[in-house]
PDB file of C-alpha atoms in Angstrom:
ATOM      1  CA  MET A   1      -9.270  19.164  53.801  1.00 45.00           C
ATOM      2  CA  THR A   2     -11.364  20.872  50.953  1.00 46.00           C
ATOM      3  CA  THR A   3     -12.402  17.415  49.991  1.00 48.00           C
ATOM      4  CA  LYS A   4     -13.711  16.158  52.797  1.00 47.00           C
ATOM      5  CA  TYR A   5     -15.559  19.274  53.933  1.00 48.00           C
ATOM      6  CA  ASN A   6     -17.399  19.377  50.476  1.00 55.00           C
ATOM      7  CA  PHE A   7     -18.150  15.801  50.728  1.00 49.00           C
ATOM      8  CA  LEU A   8     -19.758  16.199  54.972  1.00 51.00           C
ATOM      9  CA  ASP A   9     -21.384  19.426  53.556  1.00 54.00           C
ATOM     10  CA  ASN A  10     -23.152  17.684  50.823  1.00 53.00           C
ATOM     11  CA  ILE A  11     -24.246  14.859  52.589  1.00 47.00           C
ATOM     12  CA  LEU A  12     -26.002  17.026  55.717  1.00 49.00           C
ATOM     13  CA  ARG A  13     -27.139  19.606  53.256  1.00 53.00           C
ATOM     14  CA  ASN A  14     -29.494  16.743  52.015  1.00 51.00           C
ATOM     15  CA  GLN A  15     -32.039  16.356  54.403  1.00 49.00           C
ATOM     16  CA  THR A  16     -33.947  13.428  52.477  1.00 51.00           C
ATOM     17  CA  TYR A  17     -30.615  10.714  53.294  1.00 51.00           C
ATOM     18  CA  GLY A  18     -29.137  10.367  56.435  1.00 56.00           C
ATOM     19  CA  ILE A  19     -24.693   9.917  55.944  1.00 54.00           C
ATOM     20  CA  GLY A  20     -25.426   5.852  55.770  1.00 57.00           C
ATOM     21  CA  GLN A  21     -27.665   5.423  53.245  1.00 58.00           C
ATOM     22  CA  TYR A  22     -26.072   8.012  51.139  1.00 55.00           C
ATOM     23  CA  ILE A  23     -22.901   6.123  51.411  1.00 53.00           C
ATOM     24  CA  LYS A  24     -24.363   3.320  50.805  1.00 54.00           C
ATOM     25  CA  GLU A  25     -25.705   4.269  47.744  1.00 58.00           C
ATOM     26  CA  ASN A  26     -22.668   5.544  46.070  1.00 58.00           C
ATOM     27  CA  ILE A  27     -20.625   2.445  47.511  1.00 55.00           C
ATOM     28  CA  PHE A  28     -23.231   0.163  45.634  1.00 57.00           C
ATOM     29  CA  ASP A  29     -23.556   2.329  42.169  1.00 65.00           C
ATOM     30  CA  GLU A  30     -19.436   1.671  42.365  1.00 66.00           C
ATOM     31  CA  TYR A  31     -20.064  -1.910  42.553  1.00 66.00           C
ATOM     32  CA  SER A  32     -22.837  -2.134  40.130  1.00 71.00           C
ATOM     33  CA  GLN A  33     -20.878  -0.522  37.491  1.00 73.00           C
ATOM     34  CA  ILE A  34     -17.876  -2.494  38.366  1.00 76.00           C
ATOM     35  CA  ILE A  35     -20.339  -6.085  38.529  1.00 76.00           C
ATOM     36  CA  PHE A  36     -21.439  -4.488  34.970  1.00 72.00           C
ATOM     37  CA  VAL A  37     -18.705  -4.261  33.094  1.00 75.00           C
ATOM     38  CA  THR A  38     -17.067  -7.182  34.247  1.00 80.00           C
ATOM     39  CA  LEU A  39     -20.581  -9.744  33.229  1.00 80.00           C
ATOM     40  CA  ALA A  40     -20.007  -7.564  29.463  1.00 79.00           C
ATOM     41  CA  VAL A  41     -15.871  -8.489  29.250  1.00 81.00           C
ATOM     42  CA  LEU A  42     -17.078 -12.112  30.081  1.00 82.00           C
ATOM     43  CA  LEU A  43     -19.984 -12.183  28.139  1.00 81.00           C
ATOM     44  CA  ILE A  44     -17.935 -10.846  24.775  1.00 81.00           C
ATOM     45  CA  ILE A  45     -15.253 -13.465  25.656  1.00 78.00           C
ATOM     46  CA  LEU A  46     -18.180 -16.173  25.933  1.00 75.00           C
ATOM     47  CA  VAL A  47     -19.866 -15.624  22.466  1.00 71.00           C
ATOM     48  CA  VAL A  48     -16.364 -15.070  20.919  1.00 70.00           C
ATOM     49  CA  ILE A  49     -14.990 -18.531  21.999  1.00 69.00           C
ATOM     50  CA  LEU A  50     -18.618 -19.787  21.086  1.00 68.00           C
ATOM     51  CA  TYR A  51     -18.156 -18.012  17.606  1.00 69.00           C
ATOM     52  CA  LYS A  52     -14.684 -20.080  17.084  1.00 66.00           C
ATOM     53  CA  TYR A  53     -15.613 -23.693  18.393  1.00 67.00           C
ATOM     54  CA  THR A  54     -19.006 -23.403  16.465  1.00 82.00           C
ATOM     55  CA  PHE A  55     -17.168 -22.172  13.447  1.00 82.00           C
ATOM     56  CA  ALA A  56     -14.032 -24.624  14.394  1.00 82.00           C
ATOM     57  CA  LYS A  57     -16.524 -27.826  14.564  1.00 82.00           C
ATOM     58  CA  TYR A  58     -19.348 -27.084  11.619  1.00 84.00           C
ATOM     59  CA  ASN A  59     -15.962 -25.988   9.181  1.00 88.00           C
ATOM     60  CA  THR A  60     -14.155 -29.477   9.736  1.00 86.00           C
ATOM     61  CA  ASP A  61     -17.706 -31.582   9.752  1.00 85.00           C
ATOM     62  CA  THR A  62     -18.571 -29.920   6.443  1.00 88.00           C
ATOM     63  CA  LEU A  63     -15.119 -30.409   4.906  1.00 86.00           C
ATOM     64  CA  SER A  64     -14.861 -33.744   5.840  1.00 85.00           C
ATOM     65  CA  LYS A  65     -18.594 -35.036   4.258  1.00 84.00           C
ATOM     66  CA  ILE A  66     -17.096 -33.737   0.592  1.00 82.00           C
ATOM     67  CA  ASN A  67     -15.372 -36.347  -0.996  1.00 78.00           C
ATOM     68  CA  TYR A  68     -15.523 -35.411  -4.532  1.00 71.00           C
ATOM     69  CA  SER A  69     -11.801 -35.738  -5.054  1.00 71.00           C
ATOM     70  CA  ASP A  70     -11.649 -39.176  -4.382  1.00 73.00           C
ATOM     71  CA  LYS A  71     -11.724 -40.708  -8.148  1.00 73.00           C
ATOM     72  CA  LEU A  72      -9.126 -37.987  -8.511  1.00 76.00           C
ATOM     73  CA  GLN A  73      -6.480 -39.130 -12.135  1.00 78.00           C
ATOM     74  CA  LEU A  74      -5.131 -36.037 -13.374  1.00 84.00           C
ATOM     75  CA  LYS A  75      -2.373 -35.826 -15.621  1.00 86.00           C
ATOM     76  CA  PRO A  76      -0.058 -32.193 -16.317  1.00 90.00           C
ATOM     77  CA  LEU A  77      -0.500 -31.017 -19.332  1.00 92.00           C
ATOM     78  CA  PRO A  78       2.267 -30.766 -22.085  1.00 94.00           C
ATOM     79  CA  PRO A  79       3.641 -26.939 -22.722  1.00 94.00           C
ATOM     80  CA  CYS A  80       2.555 -26.160 -26.872  1.00 95.00           C
ATOM     81  CA  SER A  81       6.003 -27.213 -27.795  1.00 94.00           C
ATOM     82  CA  LYS A  82       5.711 -30.716 -27.059  1.00 94.00           C
ATOM     83  CA  LEU A  83       2.297 -31.190 -28.456  1.00 93.00           C
ATOM     84  CA  PRO A  84       1.272 -32.098 -32.101  1.00 94.00           C
ATOM     85  CA  GLU A  85      -0.860 -29.138 -33.678  1.00 93.00           C
ATOM     86  CA  GLU A  86      -3.892 -31.028 -33.741  1.00 93.00           C
ATOM     87  CA  LEU A  87      -3.991 -31.457 -30.140  1.00 93.00           C
ATOM     88  CA  GLN A  88      -3.267 -28.034 -29.554  1.00 96.00           C
ATOM     89  CA  TYR A  89      -7.007 -27.264 -28.455  1.00 96.00           C
ATOM     90  CA  ARG A  90      -8.328 -23.560 -27.306  1.00 96.00           C
ATOM     91  CA  LEU A  91      -9.565 -22.989 -23.938  1.00 96.00           C
ATOM     92  CA  CYS A  92     -13.432 -22.974 -25.334  1.00 95.00           C
ATOM     93  CA  ASP A  93     -12.684 -26.180 -26.474  1.00 96.00           C
ATOM     94  CA  TYR A  94     -12.878 -27.322 -22.731  1.00 94.00           C
ATOM     95  CA  TYR A  95     -15.372 -28.613 -19.993  1.00 93.00           C
ATOM     96  CA  VAL A  96     -14.279 -26.336 -17.000  1.00 93.00           C
ATOM     97  CA  ALA A  97     -14.728 -27.775 -13.337  1.00 93.00           C
ATOM     98  CA  ALA A  98     -16.740 -25.013 -11.878  1.00 95.00           C
ATOM     99  CA  SER A  99     -17.237 -24.219  -8.313  1.00 95.00           C
ATOM    100  CA  PHE A 100     -20.244 -21.610  -7.315  1.00 93.00           C
ATOM    101  CA  ASN A 101     -19.676 -19.125  -4.386  1.00 95.00           C
ATOM    102  CA  THR A 102     -16.540 -21.606  -3.301  1.00 97.00           C
ATOM    103  CA  PRO A 103     -15.870 -20.046  -0.037  1.00 96.00           C
ATOM    104  CA  ASN A 104     -19.948 -20.984   1.475  1.00 95.00           C
ATOM    105  CA  LEU A 105     -19.875 -23.565   3.770  1.00 92.00           C
ATOM    106  CA  GLY A 106     -23.181 -24.235   3.445  1.00 88.00           C
ATOM    107  CA  ASN A 107     -26.313 -21.955   2.803  1.00 88.00           C
ATOM    108  CA  GLN A 108     -26.030 -19.045   0.236  1.00 89.00           C
ATOM    109  CA  GLN A 109     -27.044 -17.063   2.658  1.00 90.00           C
ATOM    110  CA  LEU A 110     -26.718 -16.262   6.573  1.00 90.00           C
ATOM    111  CA  ASP A 111     -24.067 -19.013   6.964  1.00 91.00           C
ATOM    112  CA  TYR A 112     -20.155 -19.163   7.063  1.00 93.00           C
ATOM    113  CA  VAL A 113     -17.391 -18.592   4.569  1.00 96.00           C
ATOM    114  CA  SER A 114     -14.638 -20.525   4.773  1.00 95.00           C
ATOM    115  CA  ALA A 115     -10.758 -20.292   3.079  1.00 96.00           C
ATOM    116  CA  ASP A 116     -10.616 -24.216   3.732  1.00 95.00           C
ATOM    117  CA  MET A 117     -13.136 -24.838   1.446  1.00 95.00           C
ATOM    118  CA  ILE A 118     -11.612 -22.882  -1.486  1.00 97.00           C
ATOM    119  CA  ALA A 119      -8.613 -25.120  -1.127  1.00 95.00           C
ATOM    120  CA  LYS A 120     -10.799 -27.938  -0.717  1.00 93.00           C
ATOM    121  CA  ALA A 121     -12.290 -27.366  -4.258  1.00 94.00           C
ATOM    122  CA  LEU A 122      -9.035 -26.510  -5.737  1.00 95.00           C
ATOM    123  CA  THR A 123      -7.698 -29.609  -4.490  1.00 92.00           C
ATOM    124  CA  GLY A 124     -10.686 -30.837  -5.640  1.00 90.00           C
ATOM    125  CA  GLY A 125      -9.636 -30.334  -9.401  1.00 91.00           C
ATOM    126  CA  ALA A 126     -12.186 -26.929  -9.483  1.00 94.00           C
ATOM    127  CA  ARG A 127     -10.754 -24.966 -12.255  1.00 97.00           C
ATOM    128  CA  PHE A 128     -13.261 -22.072 -11.722  1.00 98.00           C
ATOM    129  CA  ILE A 129     -14.177 -20.330  -8.726  1.00 98.00           C
ATOM    130  CA  GLN A 130     -15.909 -17.758  -7.246  1.00 98.00           C
ATOM    131  CA  LEU A 131     -15.651 -15.054  -4.510  1.00 98.00           C
ATOM    132  CA  PRO A 132     -18.103 -12.692  -3.684  1.00 97.00           C
ATOM    133  CA  ILE A 133     -16.500  -9.638  -2.776  1.00 98.00           C
ATOM    134  CA  CYS A 134     -17.890  -6.987  -0.445  1.00 97.00           C
ATOM    135  CA  ALA A 135     -17.177  -4.104   1.431  1.00 97.00           C
ATOM    136  CA  TYR A 136     -16.568  -4.426   5.667  1.00 96.00           C
ATOM    137  CA  THR A 137     -18.370  -1.579   6.372  1.00 94.00           C
ATOM    138  CA  VAL A 138     -20.574   1.372   4.662  1.00 90.00           C
ATOM    139  CA  ASP A 139     -17.879   4.006   5.035  1.00 93.00           C
ATOM    140  CA  GLN A 140     -16.228   5.195   1.902  1.00 92.00           C
ATOM    141  CA  GLU A 141     -12.414   3.745   3.089  1.00 95.00           C
ATOM    142  CA  THR A 142     -12.905   0.766   4.335  1.00 96.00           C
ATOM    143  CA  TYR A 143     -11.170  -2.734   2.690  1.00 96.00           C
ATOM    144  CA  PRO A 144     -12.494  -5.681   0.789  1.00 98.00           C
ATOM    145  CA  VAL A 145     -13.847  -9.106   2.463  1.00 98.00           C
ATOM    146  CA  ILE A 146     -15.457 -12.270   1.208  1.00 98.00           C
ATOM    147  CA  ALA A 147     -18.694 -12.700   2.436  1.00 97.00           C
ATOM    148  CA  GLN A 148     -22.546 -13.377   1.611  1.00 96.00           C
ATOM    149  CA  ALA A 149     -24.493 -10.797   0.216  1.00 94.00           C
ATOM    150  CA  GLN A 150     -27.998 -10.896  -1.915  1.00 92.00           C
ATOM    151  CA  PRO A 151     -27.412 -10.786  -5.295  1.00 87.00           C
ATOM    152  CA  GLY A 152     -26.826  -6.576  -6.176  1.00 83.00           C
ATOM    153  CA  GLN A 153     -26.853  -5.837  -3.054  1.00 87.00           C
ATOM    154  CA  GLN A 154     -24.246  -4.076  -0.820  1.00 89.00           C
ATOM    155  CA  HIS A 155     -24.891  -5.904   2.624  1.00 92.00           C
ATOM    156  CA  ILE A 156     -23.047  -8.876   4.451  1.00 95.00           C
ATOM    157  CA  THR A 157     -25.356 -11.376   5.376  1.00 95.00           C
ATOM    158  CA  SER A 158     -22.512 -13.974   6.317  1.00 95.00           C
ATOM    159  CA  LEU A 159     -22.134 -14.648   9.920  1.00 91.00           C
ATOM    160  CA  ASN A 160     -18.430 -14.202   9.232  1.00 94.00           C
ATOM    161  CA  THR A 161     -16.369 -12.389   6.671  1.00 96.00           C
ATOM    162  CA  LEU A 162     -12.917 -13.478   5.607  1.00 96.00           C
ATOM    163  CA  SER A 163      -9.994 -11.355   4.475  1.00 96.00           C
ATOM    164  CA  THR A 164      -9.117 -11.391   0.420  1.00 97.00           C
ATOM    165  CA  ARG A 165      -5.370 -11.551   1.904  1.00 97.00           C
ATOM    166  CA  GLU A 166      -5.842 -14.721   3.414  1.00 97.00           C
ATOM    167  CA  ALA A 167      -8.350 -16.073   0.833  1.00 97.00           C
ATOM    168  CA  LEU A 168      -5.479 -15.149  -1.791  1.00 98.00           C
ATOM    169  CA  VAL A 169      -2.588 -16.677  -0.013  1.00 97.00           C
ATOM    170  CA  VAL A 170      -4.583 -20.149   0.014  1.00 97.00           C
ATOM    171  CA  ILE A 171      -5.326 -19.626  -3.845  1.00 98.00           C
ATOM    172  CA  ARG A 172      -1.574 -19.244  -4.246  1.00 97.00           C
ATOM    173  CA  ASP A 173      -0.578 -22.031  -2.052  1.00 96.00           C
ATOM    174  CA  PHE A 174      -2.805 -24.363  -3.819  1.00 96.00           C
ATOM    175  CA  ALA A 175      -3.778 -23.305  -7.216  1.00 97.00           C
ATOM    176  CA  PHE A 176      -1.375 -25.648  -8.668  1.00 96.00           C
ATOM    177  CA  LYS A 177      -2.296 -28.770  -6.449  1.00 92.00           C
ATOM    178  CA  TYR A 178      -4.707 -31.594  -6.240  1.00 88.00           C
ATOM    179  CA  ILE A 179      -5.181 -34.737  -4.120  1.00 84.00           C
ATOM    180  CA  ASP A 180      -3.519 -37.672  -5.887  1.00 78.00           C
ATOM    181  CA  ASN A 181      -5.106 -40.592  -4.555  1.00 71.00           C
ATOM    182  CA  ARG A 182      -2.649 -42.920  -6.082  1.00 67.00           C
ATOM    183  CA  ALA A 183      -0.176 -41.515  -3.422  1.00 59.00           C
ATOM    184  CA  ASN A 184      -2.565 -41.442  -0.466  1.00 54.00           C
ATOM    185  CA  LYS A 185      -0.329 -42.701   2.216  1.00 46.00           C
ATOM    186  CA  LEU A 186      -2.439 -43.898   5.790  1.00 40.00           C
ATOM    187  CA  PHE A 187      -1.446 -43.549   9.362  1.00 38.00           C
ATOM    188  CA  SER A 188      -0.391 -46.418  10.827  1.00 36.00           C
ATOM    189  CA  SER A 189      -1.986 -46.646  13.529  1.00 38.00           C
ATOM    190  CA  SER A 190      -5.442 -44.766  13.164  1.00 41.00           C
ATOM    191  CA  GLU A 191      -5.809 -46.003   9.410  1.00 44.00           C
ATOM    192  CA  THR A 192      -6.700 -41.930   8.972  1.00 44.00           C
ATOM    193  CA  PRO A 193      -5.850 -41.040   5.239  1.00 50.00           C
ATOM    194  CA  ILE A 194      -3.430 -37.880   4.805  1.00 56.00           C
ATOM    195  CA  ALA A 195      -4.043 -36.353   1.201  1.00 65.00           C
ATOM    196  CA  SER A 196      -0.927 -36.394  -1.032  1.00 82.00           C
ATOM    197  CA  TYR A 197      -0.756 -33.501  -3.568  1.00 86.00           C
ATOM    198  CA  SER A 198       0.727 -33.446  -6.538  1.00 88.00           C
ATOM    199  CA  LYS A 199       1.480 -30.519  -9.282  1.00 91.00           C
ATOM    200  CA  ILE A 200      -1.377 -29.422 -11.842  1.00 93.00           C
ATOM    201  CA  ASN A 201      -1.005 -27.042 -14.430  1.00 96.00           C
ATOM    202  CA  TYR A 202      -4.276 -25.990 -15.673  1.00 96.00           C
ATOM    203  CA  PRO A 203      -5.155 -22.553 -15.839  1.00 97.00           C
ATOM    204  CA  LEU A 204      -7.112 -21.466 -12.969  1.00 98.00           C
ATOM    205  CA  ILE A 205     -10.245 -18.887 -13.817  1.00 98.00           C
ATOM    206  CA  ILE A 206     -11.058 -16.979 -10.650  1.00 98.00           C
ATOM    207  CA  GLN A 207     -14.489 -14.984 -11.440  1.00 98.00           C
ATOM    208  CA  LEU A 208     -14.642 -11.870  -8.693  1.00 98.00           C
ATOM    209  CA  LYS A 209     -18.722 -11.639  -7.956  1.00 97.00           C
ATOM    210  CA  LEU A 210     -18.368  -8.029  -6.786  1.00 97.00           C
ATOM    211  CA  HIS A 211     -21.056  -6.400  -4.159  1.00 96.00           C
ATOM    212  CA  THR A 212     -19.337  -3.351  -3.572  1.00 96.00           C
ATOM    213  CA  GLN A 213     -18.685  -0.723  -6.504  1.00 95.00           C
ATOM    214  CA  ASN A 214     -16.380   1.552  -4.234  1.00 97.00           C
ATOM    215  CA  ASP A 215     -13.351   2.155  -6.162  1.00 97.00           C
ATOM    216  CA  TYR A 216     -11.510   2.490  -2.496  1.00 97.00           C
ATOM    217  CA  VAL A 217     -12.294  -1.200  -1.665  1.00 98.00           C
ATOM    218  CA  LEU A 218     -11.595  -2.568  -5.252  1.00 98.00           C
ATOM    219  CA  ASN A 219      -7.767  -0.603  -5.351  1.00 98.00           C
ATOM    220  CA  ILE A 220      -7.268  -2.249  -2.171  1.00 98.00           C
ATOM    221  CA  LEU A 221      -8.280  -5.656  -3.991  1.00 98.00           C
ATOM    222  CA  TYR A 222      -6.162  -5.315  -7.028  1.00 98.00           C
ATOM    223  CA  GLN A 223      -2.775  -4.505  -4.842  1.00 97.00           C
ATOM    224  CA  ASP A 224      -3.649  -7.723  -3.288  1.00 98.00           C
ATOM    225  CA  ILE A 225      -4.388  -9.768  -5.930  1.00 98.00           C
ATOM    226  CA  ARG A 226      -0.744  -7.968  -7.404  1.00 97.00           C
ATOM    227  CA  ASP A 227       0.627  -8.487  -4.470  1.00 97.00           C
ATOM    228  CA  ILE A 228      -0.461 -12.211  -3.880  1.00 98.00           C
ATOM    229  CA  LEU A 229      -0.872 -13.787  -7.088  1.00 98.00           C
ATOM    230  CA  GLY A 230       1.141 -11.728  -9.745  1.00 96.00           C
ATOM    231  CA  LYS A 231       3.818 -13.857 -10.366  1.00 96.00           C
ATOM    232  CA  TYR A 232       0.462 -16.405 -11.809  1.00 97.00           C
ATOM    233  CA  LEU A 233      -1.686 -14.129 -13.364  1.00 97.00           C
ATOM    234  CA  VAL A 234      -2.159 -13.895 -17.307  1.00 96.00           C
ATOM    235  CA  ASP A 235      -1.113 -10.599 -18.784  1.00 92.00           C
ATOM    236  CA  ALA A 236      -4.590  -8.697 -19.927  1.00 89.00           C
ATOM    237  CA  SER A 237      -3.599  -6.373 -21.835  1.00 89.00           C
ATOM    238  CA  ALA A 238      -2.144  -9.031 -24.388  1.00 90.00           C
ATOM    239  CA  TYR A 239      -5.855  -9.844 -24.931  1.00 93.00           C
ATOM    240  CA  LYS A 240      -7.530  -6.608 -25.520  1.00 88.00           C
ATOM    241  CA  ASN A 241      -8.044  -7.847 -28.820  1.00 90.00           C
ATOM    242  CA  TYR A 242      -8.118 -10.866 -29.121  1.00 91.00           C
ATOM    243  CA  PRO A 243     -10.306 -13.084 -26.729  1.00 94.00           C
ATOM    244  CA  ILE A 244      -8.869 -15.136 -24.384  1.00 95.00           C
ATOM    245  CA  HIS A 245     -11.052 -17.951 -24.699  1.00 94.00           C
ATOM    246  CA  LEU A 246      -9.816 -18.165 -27.976  1.00 96.00           C
ATOM    247  CA  GLU A 247      -6.294 -18.889 -26.796  1.00 96.00           C
ATOM    248  CA  LYS A 248      -4.554 -22.371 -26.745  1.00 96.00           C
ATOM    249  CA  LEU A 249      -4.880 -23.881 -23.180  1.00 96.00           C
ATOM    250  CA  CYS A 250      -1.404 -24.899 -23.987  1.00 96.00           C
ATOM    251  CA  MET A 251      -0.436 -21.090 -23.839  1.00 96.00           C
ATOM    252  CA  LEU A 252      -2.217 -20.806 -20.381  1.00 97.00           C
ATOM    253  CA  LEU A 253      -0.353 -23.653 -18.462  1.00 97.00           C
ATOM    254  CA  ASN A 254       0.955 -22.402 -14.676  1.00 97.00           C
ATOM    255  CA  LYS A 255      -2.205 -19.521 -14.822  1.00 98.00           C
ATOM    256  CA  ILE A 256      -4.563 -17.874 -13.237  1.00 98.00           C
ATOM    257  CA  ILE A 257      -6.787 -15.278 -15.257  1.00 97.00           C
ATOM    258  CA  ILE A 258      -9.067 -12.443 -13.339  1.00 97.00           C
ATOM    259  CA  ILE A 259     -12.277 -12.173 -14.558  1.00 96.00           C
ATOM    260  CA  SER A 260     -15.688 -10.134 -12.942  1.00 96.00           C
ATOM    261  CA  THR A 261     -18.550  -9.615 -12.602  1.00 96.00           C
ATOM    262  CA  PRO A 262     -19.615  -5.171 -13.832  1.00 95.00           C
ATOM    263  CA  GLY A 263     -19.095  -2.690 -11.528  1.00 95.00           C
ATOM    264  CA  TYR A 264     -14.690  -2.801 -11.392  1.00 96.00           C
ATOM    265  CA  GLU A 265     -14.733  -0.158 -14.539  1.00 95.00           C
ATOM    266  CA  THR A 266     -13.161   3.163 -12.503  1.00 96.00           C
ATOM    267  CA  SER A 267     -11.040   1.181 -10.165  1.00 97.00           C
ATOM    268  CA  LYS A 268      -7.603  -0.011 -11.002  1.00 96.00           C
ATOM    269  CA  LEU A 269      -9.221  -3.420 -11.525  1.00 95.00           C
ATOM    270  CA  VAL A 270      -9.803  -2.691 -14.864  1.00 92.00           C
ATOM    271  CA  SER A 271      -6.237  -3.114 -16.055  1.00 83.00           C
TER     272      SER A 271
END
């Protein structure tokens, strides 16, 4: 009863509006809020769907145009025990197939990054890949992502970001595989080639291109690398006083070498 009295009393006290006008305006206010929230939610859903399908199509189209693996004919290297001494060349004696800003789908700035591009580079024969590492937000306690950024800047400029864990899983799964064109098969109906992978044991070099010096972020990255790539990592302690580029390549088979741009020195990555 008290609620009804207060409601009528408020209407009667307001001499500018009649009862009908008062109720009409309040009902329209509520409907306006509902309509606004509904439209906002629909807009967000449409943006997500548009982004998803735009990225997916762009990703697929870009990867389909990359065909540098067509002439690959690689062979695993024998271990040192099966190589004569005169053929045990050092890492610095080799030319290395390298990939710059590996996750980029197109432009170096204001474009997408993709885990599929990393897999494409690896299976296409790249033995040096580059991962641009950023902090997801400006907060101190944030996490690492792979994204585009201007040289020497921390601000993310790519249209999306890629989880470092996702990227590392892709690297783990494709680091020692390549597309073997001699073993490629075809769908009998559509004549569409199916990529056939063979194993390769050439060492892989990963350069971390740091766009952040946040130790909290870099320590998470360190742990992710350890968790996902741990069994493949070269023992860095063995090369504290001996440059790794002077190591025999046959001693680095099936190994991953991590190097980095400056900025990691106070984080766990130093180990």
